[in-house]
Amino acid sequence: WTALWGIMLALIYLLSLMIPPSAVTFIGSGGEDSALARNFLSYIVPENPFYDLANNIVPAIAVLGLILGVALMHLEKKEPLLSLLEGTNQLIEKIFKWLAILSPIGIFAHIAVASGTVRFENLVALQFYVFSFLGISAFVIFWILPALLSSLTPLTYKEVLVAFRTVCLLPFATGLPTIALPFINKYMKELGAKHANGDPHFHGMSQTVMPLCYTFGQIGNSLMLFFVLFLSFYYRHPFTESEKTLVTLLSIPMSIGSSATSVNAVTFLIHQLSLPDEAIDLFSQTLALTLNVQVLLSVASVLTLVILVIYSYYGLLEFKRKQIGTHLGLGVVLFAVATLAIKQGIHLEDNYQDQYLDLKISDVIPNPVPAKFLAHHPSREVGGDVLAQVLESGILRVGYDPTNIPYCYWNVENELVGYDVAYAYELAKDLDCKIEFVPLVINNLQKEINSGAYDIAMAAILMNELRLKTMDFTHPYTEQENVLVTRLSNKALFEDLYKVVNTTGIRIGAVGGYRSVRDRHFPLAVAVDGFSIEEDLLQGKADAWVWSKIPGFVWCLSHPEFVVADYGDQIGKRYFAYPIREGSLNWASFLNNWLSLKEQSGFKKRMEQYWIKGEDISTPPPRWSVIRDVLHWEH
C-alpha cells in the first residue's frame, strides 16, 4: 500500500513540474496562509462528526471511519454485527449483479448527459490537465501496476493485463467502481485454484481483505492533488510551502472511498484554499472525460493490492530484483525524462491570459447607441439644466480616462470598453440619445466638468471630501480598498506596511484623489505627481503607485512583473461615483434614481460578473438533444 501511494504521489509531482510557477499578484495581507493551513488540526481531528458531515470536512470524516474500524477490530462479541454486515455485503453484491445487466442503459444516459451539458470551451482551457490526467493514468495502468505484479508474483505481464480487462472493463464503462467487487471475487477464486492448490480458505481470505483494499487502494482519487496544483497556476493563486505540504498529506485520507467522493474532497480543498468557486464547476465538467479513467485506475490498483496482500499471506511473493529495477525504476526515469522534455515544448495559458482584453460592449449591451469620439473639449452653454440640455440636444457627453481597467480601457480591437463604459452606453440608450466620448485629464477634472466639457465623467473616479467642495457626485456605486502597485523585485520591502511607512526615500506616485492617500499614509515618501501609471511606474520614475484594489489587480494580470501590495483597509478605502457639474440637482436626482433602477433590475450584477469577475453572462445554448440536433424535429 505504501509503495502504491508513494509511486503515485511521486508521479504526480513529476508531472506538476510541467506547470509553470504561479504568477504572484498580491503581497502584503494577501500572502497569509489560507484557512487550510490555519485550521489543519481541526480538519483532521473528528471532534464533532455531525458538524464534519454537515460542513463537508472530508479529512475528519475519513479519520472517523478509520477510528470506528480500529475500534470494531478490538470489540468483543462482535460476531452478530459481523454477521449483519456479511449479509448486507451479500445483498449489495446481488444488487451489483443486477446493475451490471442494466448498465448499458446507464452508459447511454451518462454519455447523453455529458454531451448535452459539458461546455467544451471550458475543457479546451483545461486541456493540459485533461491530457495529463489521461497520460498518467494510462502509464500507471499499463506499466507501473503490471510491472509491480509481474515483479512480485508468479503472474506474467500478459496475465495481469488479462486480469485488468476482466475486472475493470465494466466499472470503466459505467463509472462505478463498486461493480468491480463481484468480478474481483470471481478472479480471486481462479487464482486460488491456480496458485493455492485449491485452498478453500483462499477465497474467504480475499473477501476478508477486500474491504480494506477497496477503501485504501483507490489511488486514482489521488489525482485530485494534481488538479489542485494546476488550479494554483490557472487562477494565479500561488500556494505557500506549508499549503503544498498539507494538501499532499490530506490527499491520502481524502482519497479513501469511491471515486465519487473526490468531488466532495475537491470542493473542500477549493474552499479552504480560497480558490474561486467556479473551479468546482470546472472540476465537475472535466469528470465527463476523466471519471471513467479514474475509476479504471482505482479498480486496477484495488485488484493489485488484493493480489499482493493475499500472495503475501500465502508466501507466494517472489522478489524479482532485476525486474523491479528494470521495469519500475526504468519506467519512473523515462516518465521523468518525458515530463521534462514535454515541458520545453508547451506553453500554458491561465484563466486571466488576455481575459479582460477580449471583452466587448456588444456582449452586454444589445444594439448599443452610435458613439463618437471627440479629440477636443466641445463648447456647451453652462448654467442651464444639464438633464434638459441632454434631452434637447439628443447627445450625452461622457468624460473618459482609458487607464482604469476594467472600468474604462481599450480592448484588443481598440474599442473603448469597461464597466463604466457599459453604464455610459446604457444611460444613453435609456435617454434615447447618441453618445460622445470626451477625453478627460484627471488632474483637471474639476475645471473640465464645471466648464461643460462633458455632462458626466465615467471612468472609476474617486469621490472624496476635496472634490465634493467643487463638484457634485452621484451616489457611490462601489467601494475599493487602497493598495500599492510595485515591481515583483520589490516584494521584500512592500510586504510589510510598517517598513514602507518608516522608510525614507521611497518614490510613490499618485494622481487625482489618490494623492491625499499617499500624503496621509506615507509622509516620508518622495511624492511623484505624474499623469499615469504607465509613464511613472513602467519607466521607473516611481517605486510604487497608489491605486484601488480591483484596477490594480487587473492591471497586474497583464503586467506579471508587477504585484499588488494589499494591506487590507490599513491605508483606507475610496468610493467610486460619477462626477457631474456643481449645482446640477435635477441631473443628480435623475442619475441616482436611474442607478437604483439598474441595481434592482440586475444590470449592476451582470456588469460586475462580466467586467469585474470576468464571467460569461451569455445565455448558454440549449442542451444537446437527439430530437432537435439529430432528427431536427422542432415543436
XYZ file of C-alpha atoms in Angstrom:
635
model
C 0.000 0.000 0.000
C 2.816 2.400 0.899
C 4.627 1.594 -2.347
C 1.491 2.198 -4.418
C 0.824 5.585 -2.854
C 4.484 6.582 -2.863
C 4.823 5.856 -6.580
C 1.568 7.683 -7.379
C 2.471 10.816 -5.425
C 5.964 10.825 -6.959
C 4.484 10.666 -10.468
C 2.027 13.470 -9.685
C 4.818 15.754 -8.523
C 6.953 14.861 -11.533
C 4.002 15.756 -13.739
C 3.458 19.021 -11.871
C 6.935 20.127 -12.972
C 5.384 20.922 -16.354
C 3.126 23.517 -14.704
C 4.793 26.957 -14.706
C 5.163 28.740 -11.365
C 2.035 30.649 -10.457
C 2.309 34.393 -11.035
C 2.234 36.423 -7.813
C -0.474 39.077 -7.955
C -0.951 40.008 -4.288
C 1.542 40.521 -1.475
C 1.057 42.021 1.966
C -2.037 40.728 3.750
C -2.783 38.593 0.699
C 0.319 36.496 1.433
C -1.059 34.893 4.576
C -1.688 31.184 4.720
C -5.156 30.019 3.817
C -7.765 28.591 6.172
C -6.388 25.123 5.389
C -3.010 25.969 6.928
C -4.501 27.819 9.903
C -7.054 25.157 10.826
C -5.270 21.980 9.776
C -5.647 20.079 13.061
C -9.344 20.885 13.345
C -9.861 19.331 9.909
C -8.037 16.146 10.869
C -9.397 15.525 14.374
C -13.093 14.430 14.254
C -14.205 16.455 17.277
C -17.867 16.607 16.192
C -18.728 14.032 13.484
C -22.135 15.560 12.781
C -20.583 19.001 12.233
C -17.927 17.458 9.982
C -20.567 15.715 7.893
C -22.753 18.815 7.651
C -19.819 21.053 6.631
C -18.137 18.610 4.248
C -14.899 18.364 6.269
C -13.736 15.324 4.335
C -10.450 14.501 6.156
C -12.122 14.371 9.578
C -14.865 12.120 8.186
C -12.233 9.744 6.780
C -10.303 9.679 10.065
C -13.553 8.972 11.915
C -14.141 5.982 9.673
C -10.638 4.678 10.465
C -11.217 5.077 14.194
C -14.505 3.170 14.008
C -12.826 0.409 12.012
C -9.979 0.016 14.517
C -12.450 0.039 17.394
C -14.506 -2.673 15.715
C -11.399 -4.841 15.389
C -10.963 -4.828 19.187
C -14.655 -5.225 20.026
C -15.549 -8.375 21.918
C -18.561 -10.442 20.844
C -18.752 -8.677 17.522
C -19.987 -11.767 15.671
C -23.656 -10.619 15.485
C -22.573 -7.316 13.990
C -20.218 -9.027 11.548
C -22.980 -11.430 10.524
C -25.231 -8.472 9.818
C -22.502 -6.783 7.782
C -21.790 -10.006 5.893
C -25.464 -10.371 4.998
C -25.543 -6.772 3.892
C -22.452 -7.357 1.754
C -24.078 -10.334 0.026
C -27.230 -8.323 -0.566
C -25.269 -5.471 -2.130
C -23.302 -7.936 -4.249
C -26.533 -9.263 -5.775
C -27.727 -5.727 -6.437
C -24.476 -5.008 -8.259
C -25.013 -8.057 -10.457
C -28.418 -6.691 -11.444
C -26.824 -3.321 -12.122
C -24.311 -4.982 -14.393
C -27.176 -6.352 -16.508
C -28.826 -2.919 -16.743
C -25.579 -0.966 -17.134
C -25.786 -0.429 -20.936
C -28.824 1.782 -20.385
C -26.943 3.774 -17.782
C -23.924 4.103 -20.064
C -26.029 5.619 -22.814
C -27.712 8.009 -20.359
C -24.330 9.093 -18.945
C -22.930 9.825 -22.406
C -26.092 11.735 -23.356
C -25.959 13.898 -20.226
C -22.242 14.614 -20.676
C -22.654 15.535 -24.333
C -25.574 17.801 -23.586
C -24.249 19.696 -20.585
C -20.469 19.960 -20.900
C -19.195 23.334 -22.137
C -16.324 22.285 -24.330
C -14.784 25.776 -24.420
C -14.010 25.276 -20.714
C -12.444 21.890 -21.423
C -10.225 23.492 -24.072
C -8.870 25.834 -21.397
C -8.157 22.786 -19.207
C -6.800 20.556 -21.960
C -3.372 20.347 -20.308
C -4.939 18.966 -17.123
C -7.194 16.531 -19.021
C -4.446 15.144 -21.250
C -2.023 14.923 -18.318
C -4.677 13.088 -16.290
C -5.234 10.586 -19.086
C -1.498 10.194 -19.678
C -0.509 9.472 -16.079
C -3.479 7.108 -15.671
C -2.534 5.116 -18.764
C 1.106 4.958 -17.635
C 0.182 3.593 -14.203
C -2.429 1.135 -15.535
C -0.383 -0.321 -18.388
C 3.136 -0.046 -16.978
C 3.504 0.560 -13.244
C 0.836 -1.807 -11.879
C 1.595 -4.706 -14.288
C 5.325 -4.242 -13.652
C 4.723 -4.330 -9.898
C 2.639 -7.523 -10.039
C 4.862 -9.331 -12.524
C 7.938 -8.444 -10.416
C 6.471 -9.635 -7.107
C 4.163 -12.523 -8.048
C 4.173 -15.560 -10.377
C 1.829 -13.644 -12.722
C 3.204 -12.552 -16.080
C 2.684 -9.125 -17.645
C 0.171 -10.594 -20.094
C -1.784 -12.336 -17.334
C -2.019 -9.086 -15.395
C -3.457 -7.250 -18.402
C -5.981 -10.040 -18.924
C -6.998 -9.727 -15.258
C -7.402 -5.961 -15.615
C -9.560 -6.476 -18.682
C -11.764 -8.996 -16.905
C -12.218 -6.974 -13.721
C -12.040 -3.366 -14.904
C -13.935 -3.241 -18.185
C -17.471 -2.862 -16.826
C -16.536 -0.442 -13.994
C -14.689 1.651 -16.596
C -17.721 1.695 -18.908
C -20.192 2.601 -16.166
C -18.009 4.821 -13.981
C -19.000 2.759 -10.909
C -16.032 1.151 -9.084
C -18.276 -0.911 -6.793
C -19.387 -3.024 -9.754
C -15.870 -4.498 -9.749
C -16.362 -6.320 -6.431
C -18.056 -9.491 -7.778
C -15.559 -9.648 -10.641
C -12.642 -9.384 -8.185
C -14.143 -12.186 -6.078
C -14.534 -14.379 -9.153
C -10.966 -13.694 -10.267
C -9.576 -14.481 -6.810
C -11.317 -17.889 -6.940
C -9.492 -18.594 -10.183
C -6.163 -17.555 -8.645
C -6.826 -19.748 -5.606
C -7.400 -22.742 -7.822
C -4.259 -21.975 -9.807
C -1.713 -20.874 -7.226
C -3.007 -22.020 -3.816
C -3.746 -25.648 -4.732
C -7.458 -25.080 -4.364
C -7.195 -23.954 -0.737
C -10.854 -23.455 0.354
C -9.809 -20.590 2.627
C -8.174 -18.625 -0.222
C -11.433 -17.091 -1.418
C -12.573 -16.386 2.141
C -9.310 -14.625 2.888
C -9.671 -12.483 -0.234
C -13.158 -11.443 0.888
C -11.739 -10.541 4.292
C -9.121 -8.176 2.917
C -11.382 -6.832 0.162
C -12.995 -4.015 2.236
C -9.582 -2.734 3.353
C -8.076 -2.888 -0.112
C -11.128 -1.284 -1.689
C -11.046 1.528 0.863
C -7.315 2.282 0.818
C -6.312 1.174 -2.676
C -8.139 3.656 -4.899
C -5.094 5.655 -5.913
C -6.999 7.154 -8.840
C -8.621 9.520 -6.348
C -5.207 10.996 -5.560
C -5.218 12.781 -8.914
C -7.347 15.441 -7.229
C -3.974 16.648 -5.905
C -2.776 17.297 -9.465
C -5.982 19.235 -10.221
C -5.476 21.462 -7.174
C -1.832 22.098 -8.118
C -2.968 23.036 -11.619
C -5.574 25.431 -10.171
C -2.781 27.268 -8.369
C -1.329 28.231 -11.761
C -4.639 28.587 -13.596
C -6.037 31.160 -11.144
C -2.681 32.803 -10.296
C -3.093 31.721 -6.702
C 0.366 30.606 -5.527
C 0.430 28.229 -2.565
C 2.821 28.605 0.311
C 5.143 25.686 1.044
C 3.058 24.788 4.092
C -0.095 24.672 1.953
C 1.558 22.359 -0.584
C 2.680 20.017 2.190
C -0.720 19.977 3.880
C -2.609 19.376 0.635
C -0.324 16.430 -0.108
C -0.872 14.951 3.337
C -4.632 15.443 3.137
C -4.878 13.864 -0.315
C -4.378 10.411 1.217
C -7.247 10.356 3.752
C -9.421 12.319 1.323
C -8.900 9.597 -1.301
C -10.466 6.955 0.920
C -13.708 5.657 -0.568
C -15.164 5.550 -4.041
C -14.338 7.857 -6.937
C -17.483 9.902 -6.323
C -16.056 11.167 -3.024
C -13.359 13.075 -4.916
C -15.993 15.690 -5.850
C -16.598 16.483 -2.182
C -12.874 16.410 -1.488
C -12.044 18.868 -4.274
C -14.888 21.151 -3.159
C -13.480 21.142 0.369
C -9.954 21.989 -0.812
C -11.133 24.766 -3.152
C -12.989 26.469 -0.316
C -10.180 26.099 2.206
C -7.518 27.325 -0.208
C -9.651 30.381 -1.128
C -9.796 29.447 -4.809
C -12.697 30.760 -6.952
C -15.972 28.854 -6.618
C -16.114 28.445 -10.399
C -13.248 25.946 -10.046
C -15.808 23.478 -8.647
C -17.803 23.708 -11.882
C -14.631 23.212 -13.918
C -13.810 20.041 -11.995
C -17.355 18.723 -12.438
C -17.170 19.313 -16.181
C -13.807 17.573 -16.540
C -15.321 14.491 -14.901
C -17.154 13.809 -18.174
C -13.724 12.920 -19.629
C -11.783 11.797 -16.569
C -14.181 9.978 -14.238
C -14.268 6.676 -16.109
C -10.476 6.637 -16.429
C -10.182 7.486 -12.732
C -12.439 4.526 -11.932
C -10.366 2.288 -14.201
C -7.169 3.290 -12.398
C -8.735 2.862 -8.964
C -10.159 -0.599 -9.703
C -6.861 -1.754 -11.206
C -4.998 -0.552 -8.103
C -7.531 -2.231 -5.776
C -7.088 -5.534 -7.623
C -3.308 -5.111 -7.453
C -3.424 -4.534 -3.701
C -5.721 -7.519 -3.103
C -3.409 -9.838 -5.053
C -0.289 -8.595 -3.255
C -1.851 -8.928 0.213
C -3.194 -12.448 -0.430
C 0.013 -13.646 -2.052
C 1.997 -12.223 0.861
C -0.227 -14.098 3.342
C 0.311 -17.391 1.486
C 4.040 -16.794 0.979
C 3.725 -16.622 -2.790
C 5.539 -13.325 -3.290
C 8.607 -13.512 -5.498
C 11.034 -10.592 -5.258
C 12.494 -10.437 -8.766
C 15.039 -7.706 -8.085
C 16.183 -7.403 -11.659
C 12.655 -6.937 -12.937
C 11.804 -4.482 -10.160
C 14.804 -2.325 -11.017
C 14.350 -2.651 -14.763
C 10.591 -2.226 -15.058
C 9.713 0.084 -12.171
C 12.948 2.056 -11.956
C 13.294 2.464 -15.707
C 9.620 3.366 -16.004
C 9.848 6.205 -13.458
C 13.073 7.507 -15.066
C 11.504 7.507 -18.530
C 8.420 9.254 -17.130
C 10.597 11.970 -15.586
C 12.607 12.435 -18.800
C 9.428 12.621 -20.883
C 7.952 15.156 -18.473
C 10.986 17.443 -18.676
C 11.145 17.087 -22.462
C 7.456 17.913 -22.963
C 7.758 20.885 -20.622
C 10.123 22.596 -23.064
C 7.599 22.420 -25.888
C 4.334 23.521 -24.243
C 3.017 26.975 -23.433
C 0.214 27.087 -20.890
C -2.265 29.937 -20.616
C -4.023 30.629 -17.343
C -7.555 31.844 -16.723
C -6.518 35.504 -16.896
C -4.473 35.375 -20.115
C -5.841 38.379 -22.068
C -9.175 37.788 -20.370
C -10.171 41.432 -19.999
C -8.749 42.482 -23.367
C -11.226 40.221 -25.184
C -14.358 41.682 -23.563
C -16.731 43.711 -25.749
C -19.610 46.144 -25.237
C -21.837 44.246 -27.667
C -21.698 41.213 -25.370
C -23.584 43.075 -22.636
C -25.411 45.944 -24.429
C -27.549 44.716 -27.347
C -27.583 47.212 -30.229
C -25.567 49.977 -28.479
C -26.302 53.565 -29.488
C -23.982 55.292 -32.009
C -20.822 56.646 -30.375
C -18.449 59.389 -31.434
C -15.007 60.168 -30.005
C -14.006 63.811 -29.748
C -10.375 64.877 -29.761
C -11.044 68.227 -28.049
C -13.443 69.540 -25.464
C -16.629 70.864 -27.129
C -18.310 74.065 -26.052
C -21.689 73.944 -24.334
C -23.659 76.605 -22.506
C -23.000 76.470 -18.794
C -25.713 77.328 -16.309
C -28.784 75.580 -17.679
C -30.307 72.326 -16.501
C -27.961 69.516 -17.635
C -30.718 66.909 -17.991
C -32.791 69.270 -20.122
C -29.757 70.081 -22.303
C -29.025 66.397 -22.856
C -32.610 65.577 -23.808
C -32.908 68.625 -26.073
C -29.656 68.024 -27.948
C -30.043 64.240 -28.085
C -26.364 63.882 -27.191
C -24.840 62.592 -23.942
C -21.232 63.701 -23.485
C -19.184 61.372 -21.293
C -15.699 62.098 -19.994
C -13.427 59.063 -20.109
C -9.938 58.067 -18.993
C -8.856 54.772 -20.628
C -6.255 53.916 -17.975
C -8.675 52.362 -15.477
C -9.050 48.731 -16.488
C -11.597 47.097 -16.023
C -13.751 50.214 -15.683
C -12.607 52.160 -18.752
C -9.962 50.911 -21.208
C -9.197 49.928 -24.811
C -9.704 46.251 -25.676
C -7.743 44.191 -28.189
C -9.943 45.520 -31.013
C -9.206 49.136 -29.995
C -12.759 49.562 -28.726
C -13.436 51.606 -25.589
C -14.923 49.154 -23.099
C -15.301 48.564 -19.400
C -17.761 48.577 -16.516
C -18.283 52.356 -16.584
C -18.342 52.476 -20.381
C -21.136 49.889 -20.391
C -23.051 52.078 -17.927
C -22.494 55.052 -20.261
C -23.997 53.182 -23.217
C -26.916 52.013 -21.066
C -27.557 55.566 -19.846
C -27.523 56.972 -23.394
C -29.835 54.189 -24.517
C -32.331 54.878 -21.725
C -32.203 58.636 -22.518
C -32.691 57.876 -26.224
C -29.511 59.821 -27.013
C -26.373 59.398 -29.022
C -23.130 59.371 -27.075
C -19.955 61.412 -27.437
C -16.844 60.377 -25.536
C -14.612 63.261 -24.446
C -11.066 62.606 -23.108
C -10.557 63.891 -19.575
C -7.431 64.833 -17.644
C -7.856 63.590 -14.118
C -5.839 66.424 -12.569
C -8.118 68.953 -14.314
C -11.368 67.154 -13.535
C -12.986 69.996 -11.556
C -12.270 72.604 -14.231
C -13.426 70.407 -17.112
C -16.653 69.157 -15.546
C -17.780 72.592 -14.421
C -16.955 74.210 -17.769
C -19.363 71.868 -19.551
C -16.705 69.847 -21.375
C -18.804 66.762 -20.611
C -22.069 66.043 -18.815
C -20.741 63.194 -16.659
C -17.367 61.522 -16.081
C -17.448 57.713 -16.069
C -14.001 56.194 -15.506
C -13.533 54.874 -11.946
C -13.477 58.402 -10.472
C -12.901 58.747 -6.740
C -15.346 60.719 -4.640
C -13.558 62.444 -1.760
C -14.076 65.390 0.555
C -11.949 67.773 -1.539
C -13.814 67.096 -4.762
C -17.188 67.363 -3.050
C -16.414 71.027 -2.401
C -16.131 71.861 -6.111
C -18.375 69.397 -7.963
C -21.346 67.121 -7.409
C -21.420 63.309 -7.485
C -23.960 60.552 -7.863
C -24.305 58.044 -5.059
C -21.244 55.735 -4.916
C -21.652 52.544 -6.927
C -18.720 50.647 -5.363
C -16.024 50.954 -2.709
C -12.403 49.955 -3.114
C -9.558 49.355 -0.673
C -6.436 51.397 -1.386
C -3.347 49.424 -2.416
C 0.159 49.948 -3.717
C 1.318 48.583 -7.074
C 5.036 47.831 -7.246
C 7.544 45.641 -9.055
C 7.803 42.000 -8.025
C 11.508 42.592 -7.378
C 10.477 44.976 -4.564
C 8.370 42.307 -2.860
C 10.547 42.058 0.270
C 10.207 45.771 1.029
C 6.485 46.162 0.346
C 5.276 43.026 2.155
C 5.483 44.878 5.484
C 3.426 48.070 5.678
C 5.332 49.241 8.776
C 8.603 49.045 6.839
C 7.161 51.015 3.910
C 5.770 53.751 6.156
C 9.032 54.199 8.072
C 11.486 54.011 5.161
C 12.620 57.316 3.705
C 13.265 57.910 0.033
C 10.638 55.541 -1.422
C 9.188 57.157 -4.529
C 5.414 56.768 -4.537
C 3.331 58.056 -7.434
C -0.328 59.047 -7.454
C -2.836 61.093 -9.405
C -6.077 62.837 -8.520
C -7.743 61.690 -5.323
C -5.021 59.134 -4.612
C -2.533 61.885 -3.788
C -4.212 62.528 -0.442
C -3.952 58.809 0.367
C -0.224 58.864 -0.318
C 0.400 62.073 1.626
C -1.552 60.861 4.651
C -0.195 57.316 4.975
C 3.351 57.683 3.589
C 4.672 61.025 4.886
C 8.338 60.024 4.472
C 7.930 59.004 0.825
C 9.105 61.071 -2.113
C 5.964 62.294 -3.904
C 5.826 61.603 -7.632
C 2.920 63.513 -9.182
C 2.729 62.108 -12.670
C -0.076 61.545 -15.156
C -0.369 57.756 -15.484
C 0.938 54.501 -14.058
C 2.483 53.623 -17.422
C 4.503 56.829 -17.502
C 5.758 56.699 -13.924
C 5.873 53.055 -12.821
C 6.775 51.354 -16.088
C 9.515 53.881 -16.834
C 10.980 53.604 -13.341
C 10.158 57.122 -12.166
C 8.325 55.693 -9.123
C 8.895 52.670 -6.889
C 5.181 52.225 -6.191
C 1.830 53.622 -7.283
C -1.250 54.257 -5.154
C -4.355 52.730 -6.686
C -7.559 50.870 -5.883
C -7.604 47.124 -5.430
C -9.557 45.912 -8.473
C -7.959 48.203 -11.101
C -4.540 47.431 -9.640
C -5.220 43.694 -9.649
C -6.449 43.628 -13.251
C -3.551 45.797 -14.434
C -1.049 43.433 -12.822
C -2.651 40.467 -14.606
C -1.379 41.857 -17.898
C 1.892 43.034 -16.299
C 3.107 39.963 -14.357
C 6.341 41.705 -13.371
C 4.247 43.882 -11.025
C 2.255 42.955 -7.913
C -0.409 44.498 -5.699
C 0.629 45.215 -2.102
C -2.681 44.661 -0.328
C -2.781 45.788 3.302
C -6.497 45.254 3.809
C -8.089 48.532 4.865
C -4.995 49.804 6.724
C -4.440 52.568 4.169
C -8.133 53.334 3.834
C -10.870 52.938 1.277
C -12.191 55.093 -1.509
C -15.598 55.304 -3.163
C -16.246 55.345 -6.904
C -19.010 57.646 -8.117
C -19.883 59.622 -11.251
C -18.968 63.342 -11.030
C -21.261 65.955 -12.575
C -21.353 69.743 -12.800
C -21.667 71.563 -9.475
C -25.276 72.514 -8.664
C -26.896 70.080 -11.135
C -29.592 68.954 -8.701
C -32.094 67.630 -11.265
C -29.349 65.750 -13.111
C -28.052 64.256 -9.856
C -31.552 63.219 -8.750
C -32.245 61.550 -12.080
C -28.926 59.701 -12.104
C -29.347 58.421 -8.531
C -32.806 57.063 -9.306
C -31.512 55.562 -12.547
C -28.623 53.831 -10.747
C -31.090 52.425 -8.226
C -33.240 51.010 -11.027
C -30.195 49.453 -12.705
C -29.327 47.685 -9.455
C -32.864 46.438 -8.885
C -33.164 45.155 -12.457
C -29.984 43.074 -12.119
C -27.978 45.159 -14.597
C -25.372 46.035 -11.974
C -24.897 42.388 -11.002
C -24.438 41.340 -14.632
C -21.893 44.099 -15.214
C -19.932 43.061 -12.125
C -19.937 39.451 -13.275
C -18.745 40.330 -16.766
C -16.318 43.230 -16.258
C -15.042 42.671 -12.707
C -15.124 38.884 -12.309
C -14.635 38.085 -15.980
C -17.531 35.610 -16.050
C -19.527 34.677 -19.123
C -23.055 36.062 -18.689
C -24.398 34.977 -22.078
C -27.318 32.560 -22.092
C -25.925 29.049 -22.644
C -27.267 27.189 -25.676
C -29.912 24.514 -25.055
C -28.517 21.134 -24.112
C -27.890 18.661 -26.884
C -30.961 16.707 -27.934
C -31.449 13.776 -30.295
C -34.870 15.106 -31.315
C -33.606 18.614 -32.114
C -29.970 18.118 -33.170
C -30.199 14.736 -34.934
C -33.765 14.334 -36.141
C -34.329 18.126 -36.401
C -37.840 17.881 -35.017
C -38.875 21.260 -33.649
C -42.079 21.959 -31.789
